[in-house]
Short mmCIF file of C-alpha atoms in Angstrom, two decimals:
data_model
loop_
_atom_site.label_atom_id
_atom_site.label_comp_id
_atom_site.label_asym_id
_atom_site.label_seq_id
_atom_site.Cartn_x
_atom_site.Cartn_y
_atom_site.Cartn_z
CA UNK A 21 119.77 218.36 20.76
CA UNK A 22 116.04 218.04 19.93
CA UNK A 23 115.78 220.85 17.38
CA UNK A 24 118.37 220.36 14.62
CA UNK A 25 117.80 217.33 12.43
CA UNK A 26 119.41 215.39 9.59
CA UNK A 27 122.76 216.60 8.30
CA UNK A 28 122.44 219.95 10.11
CA UNK A 29 123.22 218.23 13.42
CA UNK A 30 126.69 218.26 14.91
CA UNK A 31 128.33 215.24 16.52
CA UNK A 32 127.85 216.80 19.95
CA UNK A 33 124.06 216.91 19.50
CA UNK A 34 123.94 213.24 18.52
CA UNK A 35 126.11 212.28 21.49
CA UNK A 36 123.94 214.15 24.00
CA UNK A 37 120.78 212.70 22.45
CA UNK A 38 122.15 209.15 22.49
CA UNK A 39 123.40 209.26 26.07
CA UNK A 40 120.31 210.76 27.69
CA UNK A 41 117.75 208.76 25.74
CA UNK A 42 119.68 205.48 26.01
CA UNK A 43 119.98 206.06 29.75
CA UNK A 44 116.19 206.45 29.96
CA UNK A 45 115.53 203.49 27.65
CA UNK A 46 117.86 201.22 29.62
CA UNK A 47 116.12 202.18 32.84
CA UNK A 48 112.64 201.56 31.47
CA UNK A 49 113.64 198.27 29.87
CA UNK A 50 115.42 196.77 32.89
CA UNK A 51 113.04 198.09 35.56
CA UNK A 52 110.10 196.92 33.47
CA UNK A 53 111.59 193.43 33.30
CA UNK A 54 112.24 193.45 37.05
CA UNK A 55 108.63 194.45 37.69
CA UNK A 56 106.77 192.49 35.03
CA UNK A 57 109.07 189.83 33.59
CA UNK A 58 109.16 191.19 30.04
CA UNK A 59 111.37 193.67 28.19
CA UNK A 60 109.54 196.67 26.76
CA UNK A 61 112.30 197.63 24.30
CA UNK A 62 113.71 194.24 23.25
CA UNK A 63 111.71 193.41 20.13
CA UNK A 64 114.22 190.72 19.07
CA UNK A 65 113.56 188.89 22.33
CA UNK A 66 109.81 189.40 22.09
CA UNK A 67 109.65 188.01 18.54
CA UNK A 68 111.75 185.03 19.68
CA UNK A 69 109.33 184.51 22.58
CA UNK A 70 106.41 184.72 20.16
CA UNK A 71 107.85 182.00 17.91
CA UNK A 72 108.84 179.76 20.84
CA UNK A 73 105.48 180.00 22.58
CA UNK A 74 103.59 179.34 19.35
CA UNK A 75 105.74 176.29 18.64
CA UNK A 76 105.00 174.97 22.15
CA UNK A 77 101.28 175.60 21.77
CA UNK A 78 101.12 178.32 24.44
CA UNK A 79 98.96 180.66 22.41
CA UNK A 80 98.11 183.05 25.24
CA UNK A 81 101.74 183.88 26.00
CA UNK A 82 102.49 184.11 22.29
CA UNK A 83 99.69 186.64 21.82
CA UNK A 84 101.08 188.69 24.70
CA UNK A 85 104.51 188.82 23.05
CA UNK A 86 102.81 189.80 19.80
CA UNK A 87 100.97 192.59 21.62
CA UNK A 88 104.29 194.00 22.88
CA UNK A 89 105.70 194.05 19.35
CA UNK A 90 102.51 195.65 18.05
CA UNK A 91 102.70 198.27 20.82
CA UNK A 92 106.26 199.15 19.86
CA UNK A 93 105.28 199.51 16.20
CA UNK A 94 102.28 201.62 17.17
CA UNK A 95 104.54 203.93 19.17
CA UNK A 96 106.89 204.34 16.21
CA UNK A 97 103.87 205.00 13.98
CA UNK A 98 102.54 207.62 16.41
CA UNK A 99 105.92 209.36 16.48
CA UNK A 100 106.05 209.39 12.69
CA UNK A 101 102.55 210.86 12.42
CA UNK A 102 103.34 213.49 15.06
CA UNK A 103 106.60 214.48 13.37
CA UNK A 104 105.03 214.73 9.90
CA UNK A 105 102.14 216.78 11.26
CA UNK A 106 104.62 219.06 13.01
CA UNK A 107 106.60 219.59 9.81
CA UNK A 108 103.45 220.46 7.90
CA UNK A 109 102.66 223.12 10.50
CA UNK A 110 106.21 224.43 10.68
CA UNK A 111 106.78 223.36 14.30
CA UNK A 112 110.53 223.37 14.97
CA UNK A 113 110.12 221.70 18.35
CA UNK A 114 108.26 218.62 17.11
CA UNK A 115 111.00 216.22 18.21
CA UNK A 116 111.08 217.75 21.67
CA UNK A 117 107.30 217.39 21.72
CA UNK A 118 107.69 213.66 21.03
CA UNK A 119 110.09 213.23 23.95
CA UNK A 120 107.83 215.33 26.16
CA UNK A 121 104.95 213.01 25.28
CA UNK A 122 107.10 210.03 26.21
CA UNK A 123 108.04 211.57 29.55
CA UNK A 124 104.46 212.45 30.45
CA UNK A 125 103.33 208.99 29.35
CA UNK A 126 105.87 207.33 31.64
CA UNK A 127 104.77 209.49 34.56
CA UNK A 128 101.12 208.60 33.93
CA UNK A 129 101.90 204.87 33.74
CA UNK A 130 104.01 205.08 36.88
CA UNK A 131 101.26 206.75 38.88
CA UNK A 132 98.76 204.22 37.54
CA UNK A 133 100.97 201.38 38.76
CA UNK A 134 101.46 203.04 42.14
CA UNK A 135 97.71 203.44 42.69
CA UNK A 136 96.53 200.08 41.32
CA UNK A 137 98.49 196.84 41.33
CA UNK A 138 96.09 194.46 39.61
CA UNK A 139 97.40 192.16 36.88
CA UNK A 140 95.43 194.06 34.24
CA UNK A 141 97.04 197.36 35.23
CA UNK A 142 100.52 195.83 35.22
CA UNK A 143 99.95 194.44 31.73
CA UNK A 144 98.67 197.84 30.60
CA UNK A 145 101.82 199.44 32.01
CA UNK A 146 104.08 197.11 30.04
CA UNK A 147 102.14 197.65 26.83
CA UNK A 148 102.33 201.40 27.40
CA UNK A 149 106.08 201.26 28.01
CA UNK A 150 106.57 199.24 24.83
CA UNK A 151 104.62 201.87 22.91
CA UNK A 152 106.70 204.67 24.44
CA UNK A 153 109.95 202.88 23.59
CA UNK A 154 108.78 202.66 19.98
CA UNK A 155 107.99 206.37 20.04
CA UNK A 156 111.43 207.21 21.43
CA UNK A 157 113.29 205.02 18.96
CA UNK A 158 111.41 206.49 16.02
CA UNK A 159 111.99 210.08 17.14
CA UNK A 160 115.71 209.59 17.81
CA UNK A 161 116.20 207.71 14.53
CA UNK A 162 114.40 210.38 12.54
CA UNK A 163 116.08 213.42 14.09
CA UNK A 164 119.58 211.92 13.73
CA UNK A 165 119.06 210.60 10.20
CA UNK A 166 119.47 207.03 11.48
CA UNK A 167 122.68 207.61 13.44
CA UNK A 168 121.06 207.23 16.89
CA UNK A 169 118.94 204.22 17.89
CA UNK A 170 118.72 204.30 21.63
CA UNK A 171 117.67 200.74 22.47
CA UNK A 172 118.77 198.74 19.41
CA UNK A 173 121.66 197.11 21.26
CA UNK A 174 122.25 194.35 18.69
CA UNK A 175 122.69 196.94 15.95
CA UNK A 176 124.88 199.12 18.16
CA UNK A 177 127.14 196.18 19.03
CA UNK A 178 127.40 195.28 15.34
CA UNK A 179 128.39 198.85 14.47
CA UNK A 180 131.05 198.85 17.20
CA UNK A 181 132.56 195.64 15.83
CA UNK A 182 132.62 196.98 12.26
CA UNK A 183 134.14 200.28 13.34
CA UNK A 184 136.85 198.56 15.37
CA UNK A 185 137.63 196.37 12.36
CA UNK A 186 137.89 199.41 10.10
CA UNK A 187 140.28 201.11 12.53
CA UNK A 188 142.51 198.13 13.30
CA UNK A 189 142.47 195.94 10.23
CA UNK A 190 140.81 197.97 7.54
CA UNK A 191 142.06 199.51 4.35
CA UNK A 192 145.65 200.72 4.25
CA UNK A 193 146.23 204.39 3.70
CA UNK A 194 142.91 205.43 5.23
CA UNK A 195 142.49 209.19 4.90
CA UNK A 196 142.68 211.14 8.14
CA UNK A 197 139.22 212.64 7.66
CA UNK A 198 137.66 209.22 7.12
CA UNK A 199 139.41 207.87 10.20
CA UNK A 200 138.01 210.75 12.26
CA UNK A 201 134.50 209.98 11.01
CA UNK A 202 134.86 206.35 12.11
CA UNK A 203 136.26 207.39 15.49
CA UNK A 204 133.31 209.72 16.06
CA UNK A 205 130.85 206.98 15.15
CA UNK A 206 132.63 204.55 17.46
CA UNK A 207 132.49 207.05 20.32
CA UNK A 208 128.77 207.59 19.68
CA UNK A 209 127.96 203.88 19.68
CA UNK A 210 130.13 203.09 22.71
CA UNK A 211 128.52 205.95 24.64
CA UNK A 212 125.04 204.69 23.68
CA UNK A 213 125.85 201.15 24.80
CA UNK A 214 127.34 202.29 28.12
CA UNK A 215 124.42 204.64 28.77
CA UNK A 216 121.88 201.89 28.09
CA UNK A 217 123.73 199.58 30.48
CA UNK A 218 124.01 202.28 33.16
CA UNK A 219 120.33 203.10 32.77
CA UNK A 220 119.47 199.45 33.34
CA UNK A 221 121.52 199.31 36.53
CA UNK A 222 119.97 202.53 37.84
CA UNK A 223 116.48 201.45 36.79
CA UNK A 224 116.59 198.18 38.72
CA UNK A 225 118.29 199.86 41.68
CA UNK A 226 115.55 202.49 41.73
CA UNK A 227 112.76 199.94 41.35
CA UNK A 228 114.04 197.99 44.36
CA UNK A 229 113.74 201.16 46.46
CA UNK A 230 110.72 203.09 45.20
CA UNK A 231 108.86 200.55 43.07
CA UNK A 232 106.99 201.77 40.00
CA UNK A 233 107.72 205.39 40.94
CA UNK A 234 111.11 204.85 39.32
CA UNK A 235 109.28 205.39 36.02
CA UNK A 236 108.14 208.77 37.33
CA UNK A 237 111.79 209.69 37.83
CA UNK A 238 112.70 208.58 34.30
CA UNK A 239 109.70 210.42 32.88
CA UNK A 240 110.64 213.56 34.79
CA UNK A 241 114.15 213.36 33.31
CA UNK A 242 112.69 213.27 29.80
CA UNK A 243 110.37 216.19 30.56
CA UNK A 244 113.33 218.21 31.85
CA UNK A 245 115.20 217.44 28.63
CA UNK A 246 112.29 218.31 26.35
CA UNK A 247 110.82 221.48 27.88
CA UNK A 248 113.90 223.75 27.49
CA UNK A 249 114.23 222.55 23.88
CA UNK A 250 110.59 223.45 23.22
CA UNK A 251 111.13 226.90 24.72
CA UNK A 252 114.23 227.43 22.57
CA UNK A 253 112.40 226.28 19.43
CA UNK A 254 109.55 228.73 20.04
CA UNK A 255 111.96 231.64 20.38
CA UNK A 256 113.51 230.98 16.98
#
């Protein structure tokens, strides 16, 4: 799941990757909003907030939205640098290392929020989560050759609509192999959407019961996904 990349990956690997990472991303995004009032993975919403707040003259809030977008980009940049450095050194487990870094980062932010509840710490947590969502999106996009984007719900919904159109009202005489490809893509995108939604429900449910420690649980899930993949990569 976190070892094979590009065209060498089977559909099953992409499906597992999409479900588990979208589940985590949905949890972080929704629980983060419940805790702090902003989405850490919704860059469309954050850019819209930036433009609205600037138009209304609320520069402080606009700068905060800009910081979240910048954090997401920085996370994607960090993932890209880590992956390229790993390739140059022949590290087969570099994608798993990226997800491990995300998991450990979430655990650290969660513990920080549990120990200190000042406004500055809460803002730091949200910035950190935005960075980690950028890291996750970049890693999943790169390993799957663009087939998996775990929190890009607008794009996923668009793909679902196009795939349904191709299946129900598309070209006549569609070859069976091509139809199977579209069906597999549709299954992947539907599974990603459902997992993101389910993660959001579980994230808010968990936050209502254990507070910021819900991010520890999500981080632990990512660590449990990444460590066995790292071990497998080292044995090869």
